[in-house]
């Protein structure tokens, strides 16, 4: 039975555990908790899938437990140990069978969270149960399970097992252990659950208050925090349903980790737009750390019909040059913030907006700089050309609207002449550099096509010259 040699790295995910082999919604953990409870169990919900409470004896710590949340189901010979003792070569099906075996009452055993996590994947040479009176039986169970599955033991592991069997009381025979540790009488002095181990009732949740309703959204005010439930709450959601009995059309209006829930605040839909002219039922939903759930009564509301598109007035063309024009954007459109998607100022070379489109400025609706002066940037206009300016809007329903047009003609040829430039004023001369003062900005020339002013240094009255700088 002594094993040695190298094995591949252990991957817990390769041991498919806690399956629902008989498709009754109770996975292997639930099956073990039900089988090993010394009293009838209760479940977290009416579907009877997840165990809530019962009465279990943990031989590792010689203590009783009544809340399933306080227990782990331990692989008596841990998966990691089975892997290193020969299981690494098993086929995936055999690994799954080992991880979920219910054929041996000691193969999987309900024990305290702390004891199981202290044990981890360690063999008896590294970990023994705190309850020394259980050592004898623990060693024999370990040997039996390893033998049944053809798993090896190291020399130090075998020596530790011999140490444990040496604690067996006089007259002990292994047949006395039949039936599983959880079903056997506890060692004298077994610890009973404390009063704090009782399970609190789920809080009662009032129906939501729907504070605002639009065509594609609704606002719901969260309740005050349930009193005395901070240590048990896990999640809190606001949910909408398209069925009064909460059986269909679920949408999450907002969801939080319980401790981060913004109690008493106003929360509105964000990720999912609601359908227009549709009735919804709003409910609060809570899950606690024991896996129980509660759904509040419902508040119904009907979203508004699709709003009319706003009327856009023709743009005000505020300034015209040879190659550009400035347009002042309108004030924010009242009551349309929740429905607007994009807003553009467009130019066309045709009065009916059928050709020559260019974008003077475009924004996501929420970022539109309402009421400000906007000028062309990416596309220079043609001198002496007539354009028609229009505002354009798209809403969240995909509808678009184009305003009436305001026409204008850019300045034509001849374009403004190049302004005269005075000779530079040299303010300082040093051996290796010179300082020159820039002139005042030429009046009225911003409206024309000037793109650059450059300072040149020429060794003679003729070219070539050297570039000194551009402001």
Short mmCIF file of C-alpha atoms in Angstrom, two decimals:
data_model
loop_
_atom_site.label_atom_id
_atom_site.label_comp_id
_atom_site.label_asym_id
_atom_site.label_seq_id
_atom_site.Cartn_x
_atom_site.Cartn_y
_atom_site.Cartn_z
CA UNK A 1 0.00 0.00 0.00
CA UNK A 2 3.03 2.29 0.23
CA UNK A 3 3.17 4.65 -2.80
CA UNK A 4 5.79 6.99 -4.23
CA UNK A 5 6.70 8.80 -7.45
CA UNK A 6 5.83 12.11 -9.08
CA UNK A 7 2.31 13.01 -10.18
CA UNK A 8 0.88 15.84 -12.30
CA UNK A 9 -0.39 18.99 -10.59
CA UNK A 10 -3.74 18.64 -8.83
CA UNK A 11 -6.72 20.43 -10.40
CA UNK A 12 -9.86 20.33 -8.25
CA UNK A 13 -11.95 21.22 -11.28
CA UNK A 14 -11.02 17.88 -12.87
CA UNK A 15 -12.95 16.11 -10.09
CA UNK A 16 -16.52 16.97 -11.02
CA UNK A 17 -18.11 17.19 -7.57
CA UNK A 18 -21.55 18.06 -6.20
CA UNK A 19 -23.45 16.72 -9.20
CA UNK A 20 -27.20 16.04 -9.23
CA UNK A 21 -26.95 12.42 -10.32
CA UNK A 22 -30.68 11.61 -10.10
CA UNK A 23 -31.92 14.97 -11.45
CA UNK A 24 -34.08 15.71 -8.41
CA UNK A 25 -32.46 19.20 -7.91
CA UNK A 26 -30.61 17.96 -4.80
CA UNK A 27 -26.88 17.76 -5.49
CA UNK A 28 -24.47 15.45 -3.70
CA UNK A 29 -23.95 17.88 -0.83
CA UNK A 30 -27.69 18.08 -0.21
CA UNK A 31 -28.05 14.29 -0.40
CA UNK A 32 -25.35 13.85 2.27
CA UNK A 33 -26.88 16.47 4.56
CA UNK A 34 -30.30 14.84 4.28
CA UNK A 35 -28.95 11.32 4.89
CA UNK A 36 -26.76 12.26 7.86
CA UNK A 37 -29.12 14.58 9.70
CA UNK A 38 -30.33 13.22 13.03
CA UNK A 39 -33.59 15.15 12.67
CA UNK A 40 -35.87 16.01 9.73
CA UNK A 41 -34.29 18.69 7.57
CA UNK A 42 -35.84 21.93 6.30
CA UNK A 43 -35.05 23.59 3.00
CA UNK A 44 -34.32 27.14 1.92
CA UNK A 45 -37.22 27.21 -0.55
CA UNK A 46 -40.33 25.20 -1.38
CA UNK A 47 -38.47 23.48 -4.23
CA UNK A 48 -36.62 21.42 -1.55
CA UNK A 49 -33.29 21.67 -3.36
CA UNK A 50 -31.01 23.28 -0.77
CA UNK A 51 -30.93 22.17 2.86
CA UNK A 52 -31.42 24.89 5.47
CA UNK A 53 -31.48 23.16 8.85
CA UNK A 54 -31.41 19.81 10.61
CA UNK A 55 -29.24 18.23 13.31
CA UNK A 56 -25.77 16.92 12.57
CA UNK A 57 -23.01 15.44 14.70
CA UNK A 58 -19.43 16.32 13.70
CA UNK A 59 -17.06 13.65 15.03
CA UNK A 60 -14.02 15.77 14.09
CA UNK A 61 -14.90 18.38 16.74
CA UNK A 62 -17.38 16.39 18.89
CA UNK A 63 -20.06 19.02 18.35
CA UNK A 64 -23.64 19.24 17.07
CA UNK A 65 -24.84 21.67 14.41
CA UNK A 66 -28.32 22.70 13.33
CA UNK A 67 -27.65 25.10 10.42
CA UNK A 68 -26.43 23.60 7.16
CA UNK A 69 -24.62 26.83 6.32
CA UNK A 70 -22.19 26.06 9.18
CA UNK A 71 -21.15 22.73 7.64
CA UNK A 72 -18.92 21.45 4.87
CA UNK A 73 -19.33 18.03 3.33
CA UNK A 74 -15.84 16.59 3.57
CA UNK A 75 -14.31 14.01 1.25
CA UNK A 76 -12.98 11.76 4.00
CA UNK A 77 -9.92 10.98 1.89
CA UNK A 78 -9.60 14.42 0.27
CA UNK A 79 -9.65 14.83 -3.50
CA UNK A 80 -6.13 16.27 -3.49
CA UNK A 81 -4.82 13.30 -1.49
CA UNK A 82 -6.63 10.81 -3.74
CA UNK A 83 -5.04 12.55 -6.74
CA UNK A 84 -1.51 12.12 -5.38
CA UNK A 85 -2.20 8.55 -4.20
CA UNK A 86 -3.06 7.16 -7.63
CA UNK A 87 -6.20 9.00 -8.68
CA UNK A 88 -4.32 11.30 -11.05
CA UNK A 89 -4.38 8.43 -13.60
CA UNK A 90 -8.13 7.89 -13.37
CA UNK A 91 -10.51 8.64 -16.20
CA UNK A 92 -12.80 11.67 -15.72
CA UNK A 93 -15.77 9.38 -15.04
CA UNK A 94 -14.00 7.61 -12.17
CA UNK A 95 -12.89 10.93 -10.68
CA UNK A 96 -16.52 12.11 -10.81
CA UNK A 97 -17.71 8.88 -9.19
CA UNK A 98 -15.16 9.25 -6.39
CA UNK A 99 -16.07 12.90 -5.79
CA UNK A 100 -19.79 12.08 -5.45
CA UNK A 101 -19.86 8.53 -4.05
CA UNK A 102 -22.73 7.80 -1.66
CA UNK A 103 -22.15 4.05 -1.46
CA UNK A 104 -19.98 4.32 1.67
CA UNK A 105 -21.46 6.26 4.59
CA UNK A 106 -18.01 7.55 5.59
CA UNK A 107 -16.78 8.52 2.13
CA UNK A 108 -18.53 11.91 2.42
CA UNK A 109 -19.18 13.29 5.89
CA UNK A 110 -20.83 16.48 7.17
CA UNK A 111 -18.41 18.34 9.45
CA UNK A 112 -17.85 21.89 10.66
CA UNK A 113 -16.50 24.47 8.24
CA UNK A 114 -13.49 25.19 10.43
CA UNK A 115 -12.48 21.54 10.83
CA UNK A 116 -12.77 20.75 7.13
CA UNK A 117 -10.82 23.81 6.07
CA UNK A 118 -8.16 23.08 8.66
CA UNK A 119 -7.84 19.58 7.23
CA UNK A 120 -7.74 20.61 3.56
CA UNK A 121 -6.08 17.89 1.45
CA UNK A 122 -3.84 16.65 4.25
CA UNK A 123 -3.32 13.02 5.24
CA UNK A 124 -3.09 11.84 8.91
CA UNK A 125 0.66 12.52 9.05
CA UNK A 126 -0.20 16.23 8.66
CA UNK A 127 -3.65 16.51 10.25
CA UNK A 128 -5.69 14.56 12.80
CA UNK A 129 -9.17 15.43 14.12
CA UNK A 130 -9.18 17.63 17.26
CA UNK A 131 -11.47 15.01 18.86
CA UNK A 132 -8.84 12.43 19.93
CA UNK A 133 -11.52 9.89 20.88
CA UNK A 134 -12.31 9.63 17.14
CA UNK A 135 -8.75 8.85 16.06
CA UNK A 136 -9.14 5.08 16.22
CA UNK A 137 -12.17 4.98 13.98
CA UNK A 138 -10.81 7.75 11.72
CA UNK A 139 -7.70 5.66 10.98
CA UNK A 140 -9.66 2.49 10.18
CA UNK A 141 -12.12 4.42 7.97
CA UNK A 142 -9.19 6.04 6.13
CA UNK A 143 -7.58 2.66 5.48
CA UNK A 144 -10.88 1.10 4.35
CA UNK A 145 -11.69 3.89 1.87
CA UNK A 146 -8.19 3.95 0.40
CA UNK A 147 -8.21 0.19 0.02
CA UNK A 148 -11.65 0.22 -1.65
CA UNK A 149 -10.46 2.71 -4.27
CA UNK A 150 -6.96 1.26 -4.74
CA UNK A 151 -5.19 4.34 -3.38
CA UNK A 152 -1.66 4.26 -1.96
CA UNK A 153 -0.29 5.61 1.31
CA UNK A 154 3.10 7.12 2.08
CA UNK A 155 5.38 5.74 4.78
CA UNK A 156 4.80 8.75 7.05
CA UNK A 157 1.07 8.52 6.47
CA UNK A 158 1.10 4.81 7.42
CA UNK A 159 3.11 5.54 10.57
CA UNK A 160 0.54 8.20 11.58
CA UNK A 161 -2.32 5.74 11.03
CA UNK A 162 -0.58 3.25 13.34
CA UNK A 163 -0.31 5.98 15.97
CA UNK A 164 -4.03 6.59 15.69
CA UNK A 165 -5.04 2.91 15.85
CA UNK A 166 -2.96 2.61 19.03
CA UNK A 167 -5.60 4.81 20.71
CA UNK A 168 -8.37 2.24 20.16
CA UNK A 169 -9.98 1.26 23.48
CA UNK A 170 -9.68 -2.24 24.88
CA UNK A 171 -12.12 -4.63 23.25
CA UNK A 172 -12.57 -2.41 20.18
CA UNK A 173 -13.34 -4.18 16.93
CA UNK A 174 -13.80 -2.31 13.67
CA UNK A 175 -17.23 -3.88 13.21
CA UNK A 176 -18.37 -1.58 16.05
CA UNK A 177 -17.89 1.36 13.69
CA UNK A 178 -20.37 0.22 11.04
CA UNK A 179 -23.03 2.73 10.12
CA UNK A 180 -21.06 5.93 9.73
CA UNK A 181 -19.59 8.40 12.17
CA UNK A 182 -22.49 10.84 12.05
CA UNK A 183 -24.97 8.19 13.16
CA UNK A 184 -22.92 6.95 16.14
CA UNK A 185 -23.26 8.12 19.74
CA UNK A 186 -21.27 11.25 20.46
CA UNK A 187 -18.32 11.27 22.77
CA UNK A 188 -19.33 12.41 26.27
CA UNK A 189 -19.20 16.19 26.48
CA UNK A 190 -20.30 16.82 22.88
CA UNK A 191 -20.98 20.51 22.30
CA UNK A 192 -24.57 21.56 21.60
CA UNK A 193 -25.39 24.52 19.30
CA UNK A 194 -25.54 27.88 21.08
CA UNK A 195 -28.59 30.11 21.10
CA UNK A 196 -26.90 32.29 18.46
CA UNK A 197 -27.11 29.35 16.06
CA UNK A 198 -30.86 29.81 15.66
CA UNK A 199 -32.05 30.83 12.20
CA UNK A 200 -33.65 34.30 11.97
CA UNK A 201 -36.90 34.79 10.13
CA UNK A 202 -36.69 36.38 6.72
CA UNK A 203 -37.73 40.05 6.83
CA UNK A 204 -41.08 41.10 5.42
CA UNK A 205 -40.69 43.28 2.33
CA UNK A 206 -43.38 45.82 1.48
CA UNK A 207 -44.37 46.32 -2.15
CA UNK A 208 -42.14 48.87 -3.96
CA UNK A 209 -43.10 52.51 -4.36
CA UNK A 210 -42.89 53.38 -8.07
CA UNK A 211 -41.80 57.00 -7.98
CA UNK A 212 -41.69 57.90 -11.67
CA UNK A 213 -42.80 56.37 -14.95
CA UNK A 214 -41.75 57.25 -18.51
CA UNK A 215 -42.08 55.57 -21.86
CA UNK A 216 -38.94 53.42 -21.43
CA UNK A 217 -38.06 53.70 -17.75
CA UNK A 218 -39.43 53.68 -14.23
CA UNK A 219 -38.00 54.84 -10.91
CA UNK A 220 -38.43 52.88 -7.69
CA UNK A 221 -37.62 54.08 -4.18
CA UNK A 222 -35.76 51.48 -2.12
CA UNK A 223 -37.10 50.66 1.36
CA UNK A 224 -35.36 51.39 4.63
CA UNK A 225 -32.85 48.72 5.63
CA UNK A 226 -34.51 45.70 7.32
CA UNK A 227 -33.72 45.85 11.03
CA UNK A 228 -31.45 43.23 12.55
CA UNK A 229 -30.60 41.44 9.32
CA UNK A 230 -27.11 42.79 8.53
CA UNK A 231 -25.38 39.53 9.46
CA UNK A 232 -27.60 37.41 7.23
CA UNK A 233 -28.37 39.46 4.11
CA UNK A 234 -26.55 38.47 0.93
CA UNK A 235 -28.22 40.21 -2.03
CA UNK A 236 -31.01 42.73 -2.58
CA UNK A 237 -32.60 43.43 -5.97
CA UNK A 238 -35.39 45.47 -7.50
CA UNK A 239 -37.02 43.34 -10.17
CA UNK A 240 -39.67 43.96 -12.80
CA UNK A 241 -41.86 41.26 -14.32
CA UNK A 242 -44.27 41.25 -17.23
CA UNK A 243 -46.45 38.72 -15.38
CA UNK A 244 -48.33 39.51 -12.18
CA UNK A 245 -47.25 36.20 -10.62
CA UNK A 246 -43.54 36.86 -11.37
CA UNK A 247 -43.28 33.88 -13.71
CA UNK A 248 -42.01 35.67 -16.83
CA UNK A 249 -40.35 38.73 -18.29
CA UNK A 250 -37.90 39.33 -15.43
CA UNK A 251 -35.79 42.50 -15.63
CA UNK A 252 -33.38 43.64 -12.92
CA UNK A 253 -33.98 47.31 -12.22
CA UNK A 254 -31.08 47.38 -9.77
CA UNK A 255 -29.11 44.78 -7.81
CA UNK A 256 -26.60 45.02 -4.99
CA UNK A 257 -24.57 43.04 -2.51
CA UNK A 258 -26.69 43.38 0.63
CA UNK A 259 -24.13 45.41 2.57
CA UNK A 260 -23.80 47.90 -0.32
CA UNK A 261 -27.54 48.40 -0.96
CA UNK A 262 -28.38 52.16 -1.09
CA UNK A 263 -31.37 51.87 1.26
CA UNK A 264 -34.00 54.58 1.02
CA UNK A 265 -32.72 56.10 -2.22
CA UNK A 266 -34.33 56.54 -5.63
CA UNK A 267 -33.15 54.06 -8.24
CA UNK A 268 -34.04 54.07 -11.95
CA UNK A 269 -33.61 51.56 -14.74
CA UNK A 270 -30.25 51.63 -16.47
CA UNK A 271 -29.17 48.66 -18.56
CA UNK A 272 -32.49 47.59 -20.02
CA UNK A 273 -34.95 49.99 -21.65
CA UNK A 274 -38.58 49.15 -20.94
CA UNK A 275 -41.20 48.69 -23.64
CA UNK A 276 -43.61 51.55 -24.26
CA UNK A 277 -47.27 51.22 -23.22
CA UNK A 278 -46.50 48.00 -21.29
CA UNK A 279 -47.62 46.92 -17.82
CA UNK A 280 -44.93 45.76 -15.40
CA UNK A 281 -45.01 44.47 -11.83
CA UNK A 282 -42.21 45.72 -9.57
CA UNK A 283 -41.03 43.57 -6.64
CA UNK A 284 -38.19 43.59 -4.13
CA UNK A 285 -36.15 40.37 -3.91
CA UNK A 286 -33.79 39.33 -1.12
CA UNK A 287 -31.46 36.35 -0.68
CA UNK A 288 -29.81 35.66 2.66
CA UNK A 289 -26.49 33.97 3.42
CA UNK A 290 -28.33 30.71 4.13
CA UNK A 291 -29.65 30.57 0.57
CA UNK A 292 -33.24 31.52 1.45
CA UNK A 293 -35.12 33.94 -0.79
CA UNK A 294 -38.08 36.25 -0.31
CA UNK A 295 -40.05 38.21 -2.93
CA UNK A 296 -42.20 41.18 -1.93
CA UNK A 297 -45.74 41.89 -3.02
CA UNK A 298 -45.98 43.64 -6.39
CA UNK A 299 -46.72 47.19 -7.49
CA UNK A 300 -47.97 47.45 -11.06
CA UNK A 301 -47.47 50.36 -13.44
CA UNK A 302 -47.80 50.97 -17.17
CA UNK A 303 -45.14 52.78 -19.16
CA UNK A 304 -46.17 55.79 -21.23
CA UNK A 305 -46.76 55.76 -24.96
CA UNK A 306 -43.88 56.70 -27.26
CA UNK A 307 -43.32 60.46 -26.89
CA UNK A 308 -43.69 62.78 -29.86
CA UNK A 309 -40.48 63.91 -31.48
CA UNK A 310 -39.62 67.49 -30.53
CA UNK A 311 -39.95 70.29 -33.04
CA UNK A 312 -36.56 71.67 -34.05
CA UNK A 313 -36.39 75.30 -35.14
CA UNK A 314 -34.09 76.33 -37.97
CA UNK A 315 -30.51 77.03 -36.87
CA UNK A 316 -29.27 80.55 -36.22
CA UNK A 317 -26.18 81.08 -38.37
CA UNK A 318 -24.17 83.40 -36.17
CA UNK A 319 -21.06 84.02 -38.24
CA UNK A 320 -19.96 83.50 -41.86
CA UNK A 321 -16.48 83.51 -43.41
CA UNK A 322 -14.91 82.42 -46.64
CA UNK A 323 -14.44 78.80 -45.53
CA UNK A 324 -16.53 78.41 -42.38
CA UNK A 325 -19.76 79.27 -40.60
CA UNK A 326 -20.78 79.28 -36.95
CA UNK A 327 -24.15 78.00 -35.73
CA UNK A 328 -25.65 78.52 -32.28
CA UNK A 329 -27.18 75.37 -30.81
CA UNK A 330 -30.69 75.55 -29.35
CA UNK A 331 -31.56 75.27 -25.66
CA UNK A 332 -31.96 71.76 -24.24
CA UNK A 333 -35.16 70.17 -25.49
CA UNK A 334 -37.58 69.99 -22.56
CA UNK A 335 -38.64 66.52 -21.39
CA UNK A 336 -36.57 64.57 -23.92
CA UNK A 337 -33.44 63.70 -21.90
CA UNK A 338 -34.52 60.07 -21.41
CA UNK A 339 -35.20 59.50 -25.10
CA UNK A 340 -32.60 61.45 -27.10
CA UNK A 341 -29.70 59.51 -28.64
CA UNK A 342 -27.79 61.85 -30.98
CA UNK A 343 -27.91 65.53 -31.97
CA UNK A 344 -26.08 67.00 -34.98
CA UNK A 345 -25.74 70.34 -36.77
CA UNK A 346 -25.54 69.56 -40.49
CA UNK A 347 -24.93 71.53 -43.67
CA UNK A 348 -26.23 70.67 -47.15
CA UNK A 349 -25.53 72.10 -50.59
CA UNK A 350 -29.13 71.35 -51.62
CA UNK A 351 -32.13 73.13 -50.16
CA UNK A 352 -34.03 69.83 -49.80
CA UNK A 353 -31.12 68.18 -47.88
CA UNK A 354 -30.64 65.66 -50.68
CA UNK A 355 -26.94 66.25 -51.35
CA UNK A 356 -23.69 67.78 -50.18
CA UNK A 357 -24.06 66.80 -46.53
CA UNK A 358 -21.32 67.80 -44.07
CA UNK A 359 -21.40 67.66 -40.28
CA UNK A 360 -20.82 70.96 -38.55
CA UNK A 361 -20.86 69.24 -35.16
CA UNK A 362 -22.25 65.98 -33.72
CA UNK A 363 -22.75 64.68 -30.17
CA UNK A 364 -24.25 61.93 -28.09
CA UNK A 365 -27.52 63.50 -26.97
CA UNK A 366 -26.56 63.64 -23.27
CA UNK A 367 -23.25 65.41 -24.13
CA UNK A 368 -24.71 68.04 -26.48
CA UNK A 369 -23.45 71.55 -25.52
CA UNK A 370 -26.89 73.15 -25.66
CA UNK A 371 -27.05 76.91 -26.26
CA UNK A 372 -23.39 77.31 -27.23
CA UNK A 373 -21.72 78.57 -30.42
CA UNK A 374 -20.33 75.79 -32.60
CA UNK A 375 -18.22 76.22 -35.75
CA UNK A 376 -17.05 73.86 -38.48
CA UNK A 377 -13.85 71.98 -37.74
CA UNK A 378 -13.17 68.92 -39.86
CA UNK A 379 -14.39 70.12 -43.27
CA UNK A 380 -13.56 73.55 -44.74
CA UNK A 381 -16.42 75.12 -46.67
CA UNK A 382 -16.11 76.39 -50.23
CA UNK A 383 -15.88 80.16 -50.75
CA UNK A 384 -18.82 81.82 -52.44
CA UNK A 385 -21.10 78.80 -51.91
CA UNK A 386 -24.66 78.65 -50.59
CA UNK A 387 -25.35 76.13 -47.82
CA UNK A 388 -28.47 75.15 -45.91
CA UNK A 389 -27.96 74.51 -42.16
CA UNK A 390 -30.28 72.10 -40.34
CA UNK A 391 -30.42 70.43 -36.92
CA UNK A 392 -30.80 66.65 -36.90
CA UNK A 393 -31.91 64.41 -33.99
CA UNK A 394 -32.16 60.63 -33.50
CA UNK A 395 -33.98 59.19 -30.46
CA UNK A 396 -33.62 55.87 -28.65
CA UNK A 397 -36.43 54.40 -30.74
CA UNK A 398 -34.47 54.98 -33.95
CA UNK A 399 -36.69 57.82 -35.14
CA UNK A 400 -35.06 60.90 -36.71
CA UNK A 401 -36.17 64.48 -37.24
CA UNK A 402 -34.62 67.24 -39.39
CA UNK A 403 -35.27 70.90 -38.68
CA UNK A 404 -36.19 73.58 -41.19
CA UNK A 405 -33.19 75.10 -42.95
CA UNK A 406 -31.35 78.38 -42.58
CA UNK A 407 -29.44 79.29 -45.75
CA UNK A 408 -26.24 81.33 -45.98
CA UNK A 409 -23.51 81.97 -48.52
CA UNK A 410 -19.84 81.90 -47.64
CA UNK A 411 -17.75 84.92 -48.61
CA UNK A 412 -16.80 84.75 -52.27
CA UNK A 413 -13.88 85.71 -54.48
CA UNK A 414 -11.94 87.77 -54.28
CA UNK A 415 -11.07 86.63 -50.76
CA UNK A 416 -9.70 89.25 -48.40
CA UNK A 417 -6.22 90.36 -49.34
CA UNK A 418 -3.21 89.38 -47.30
CA UNK A 419 -2.75 92.06 -44.65
CA UNK A 420 0.42 94.18 -44.74
CA UNK A 421 3.01 93.15 -42.16
CA UNK A 422 5.39 95.63 -40.54
CA UNK A 423 9.07 94.78 -40.38
CA UNK A 424 9.98 92.81 -37.25
CA UNK A 425 11.25 94.69 -34.19
CA UNK A 426 14.54 93.15 -32.99
CA UNK A 427 14.65 93.65 -29.22
CA UNK A 428 17.91 91.88 -28.35
CA UNK A 429 20.95 90.55 -30.21
CA UNK A 430 23.35 88.04 -28.67
CA UNK A 431 26.30 86.16 -30.22
CA UNK A 432 24.23 83.04 -30.92
CA UNK A 433 20.58 84.19 -30.91
CA UNK A 434 18.23 87.09 -31.48
CA UNK A 435 14.95 88.15 -29.85
CA UNK A 436 12.13 89.49 -32.06
CA UNK A 437 8.75 90.85 -30.94
CA UNK A 438 5.67 89.42 -32.69
CA UNK A 439 3.34 92.00 -34.27
CA UNK A 440 -0.21 92.68 -33.13
CA UNK A 441 -2.81 90.36 -34.66
CA UNK A 442 -3.98 91.65 -38.07
CA UNK A 443 -7.50 93.06 -37.69
CA UNK A 444 -10.47 91.29 -39.36
CA UNK A 445 -8.26 88.54 -40.83
CA UNK A 446 -9.58 85.71 -38.61
CA UNK A 447 -12.48 85.33 -41.03
CA UNK A 448 -10.30 84.56 -44.05
CA UNK A 449 -7.99 81.70 -44.92
CA UNK A 450 -4.76 82.54 -43.11
CA UNK A 451 -3.25 79.34 -41.70
CA UNK A 452 0.25 80.29 -40.50
CA UNK A 453 2.53 83.19 -39.53
CA UNK A 454 6.24 82.37 -39.65
CA UNK A 455 9.36 84.32 -38.57
CA UNK A 456 12.32 83.99 -40.97
CA UNK A 457 15.96 85.09 -40.70
CA UNK A 458 17.70 85.97 -44.01
CA UNK A 459 21.48 86.51 -44.29
CA UNK A 460 20.89 88.87 -47.23
CA UNK A 461 18.02 90.88 -48.61
CA UNK A 462 17.23 87.91 -50.85
CA UNK A 463 16.19 84.32 -50.17
CA UNK A 464 17.07 81.68 -48.97
CA UNK A 465 16.14 82.36 -45.34
CA UNK A 466 16.18 80.29 -42.13
CA UNK A 467 12.97 79.44 -40.22
CA UNK A 468 13.03 80.86 -36.68
CA UNK A 469 9.58 79.99 -35.32
CA UNK A 470 5.80 79.96 -35.56
CA UNK A 471 3.56 81.28 -32.76
#
